[in-house]
Coordinates of C-alpha atoms in Angstrom, one line a residue:
X1 CA 12.2 10.2 23.1
X2 CA 10.4 12.1 20.4
X3 CA 12.0 15.4 19.3
X4 CA 9.9 18.6 18.8
X5 CA 8.5 18.7 15.3
X6 CA 9.3 15.0 14.7
X7 CA 6.6 13.2 12.7
X8 CA 4.8 10.5 14.6
X9 CA 2.9 7.8 12.7
X10 CA 0.2 5.4 14.0
X11 CA -1.4 2.6 12.2
X12 CA -5.1 2.7 12.8
X13 CA -5.8 -0.5 11.0
X14 CA -4.0 -3.5 9.5
X15 CA -1.9 -2.0 6.7
X16 CA -1.9 -5.4 4.9
X17 CA -5.6 -5.0 4.1
X18 CA -6.6 -3.8 0.6
X19 CA -7.0 0.0 0.4
X20 CA -10.8 -0.1 0.2
X21 CA -11.1 -2.1 3.3
X22 CA -8.7 0.2 5.2
X23 CA -10.6 3.2 4.0
X24 CA -13.9 1.7 5.2
X25 CA -12.5 0.7 8.5
X26 CA -11.0 4.1 9.2
X27 CA -14.3 5.8 8.3
X28 CA -16.4 3.4 10.4
X29 CA -14.2 3.3 13.5
X30 CA -12.5 6.8 13.5
X31 CA -14.6 8.9 11.2
X32 CA -12.0 9.9 8.6
X33 CA -10.7 9.1 5.2
X34 CA -6.9 8.5 4.9
X35 CA -5.1 10.5 2.3
X36 CA -1.6 9.3 3.0
X37 CA 0.8 8.8 0.0
X38 CA 0.3 5.0 0.1
X39 CA -3.5 5.1 0.1
X40 CA -3.5 7.8 -2.6
X41 CA -1.2 5.7 -4.7
X42 CA -3.2 2.6 -4.3
X43 CA -6.5 4.3 -5.0
X44 CA -5.0 5.9 -8.1
X45 CA -3.7 2.5 -9.3
X46 CA -7.1 0.9 -8.7
X47 CA -8.9 3.6 -10.6
X48 CA -6.8 3.1 -13.7
X49 CA -7.4 -0.6 -13.6
X50 CA -3.6 -1.2 -13.8
X51 CA -2.7 -4.8 -14.5
X52 CA -0.5 -6.2 -11.8
X53 CA -2.0 -4.4 -8.8
X54 CA -2.2 -7.7 -7.1
X55 CA 1.6 -8.0 -7.3
X56 CA 1.9 -4.6 -5.7
X57 CA -0.4 -5.4 -2.8
X58 CA 1.2 -8.8 -2.5
X59 CA 4.4 -7.2 -1.4
X60 CA 2.9 -6.4 2.0
X61 CA 0.3 -9.2 2.4
X62 CA 0.6 -12.0 4.8
X63 CA 1.3 -14.5 2.0
X64 CA 4.8 -15.8 1.4
X65 CA 5.9 -15.4 -2.2
X66 CA 7.3 -18.5 -3.9
X67 CA 9.6 -16.6 -6.3
X68 CA 13.3 -17.5 -6.3
X69 CA 15.9 -14.8 -5.8
X70 CA 16.7 -12.9 -9.1
X71 CA 13.2 -13.3 -10.4
X72 CA 11.7 -11.8 -7.2
X73 CA 14.2 -8.9 -7.4
X74 CA 13.2 -8.2 -11.0
X75 CA 9.5 -8.3 -10.1
X76 CA 10.1 -5.9 -7.2
X77 CA 12.1 -3.5 -9.4
X78 CA 9.2 -3.4 -11.9
X79 CA 6.6 -2.8 -9.2
X80 CA 8.7 0.0 -7.7
X81 CA 9.1 1.6 -11.2
X82 CA 5.4 1.5 -11.7
X83 CA 4.7 3.0 -8.3
X84 CA 7.2 5.8 -8.9
X85 CA 5.6 6.5 -12.3
X86 CA 2.2 6.9 -10.6
X87 CA 3.6 9.0 -7.8
X88 CA 4.7 11.7 -10.3

């Protein structure tokens, strides 16, 4: 059951696609541009030509990372810190 006032989210495309592909697909198929926090963050990161964006998008890609335990955690912590800095 969905409570009154509860936010309902729906993925209109494969969220593992790069932001530009998602934006184009949404425009072509549904006639709108997404301005959700994730798309906004990724577009901002791309526009600043930030090194390491591939690592960020790799977190939700179909690929399986080959990083062992503590190294993967450290990489994730750096990416989260970068994302939080951009979100401010």
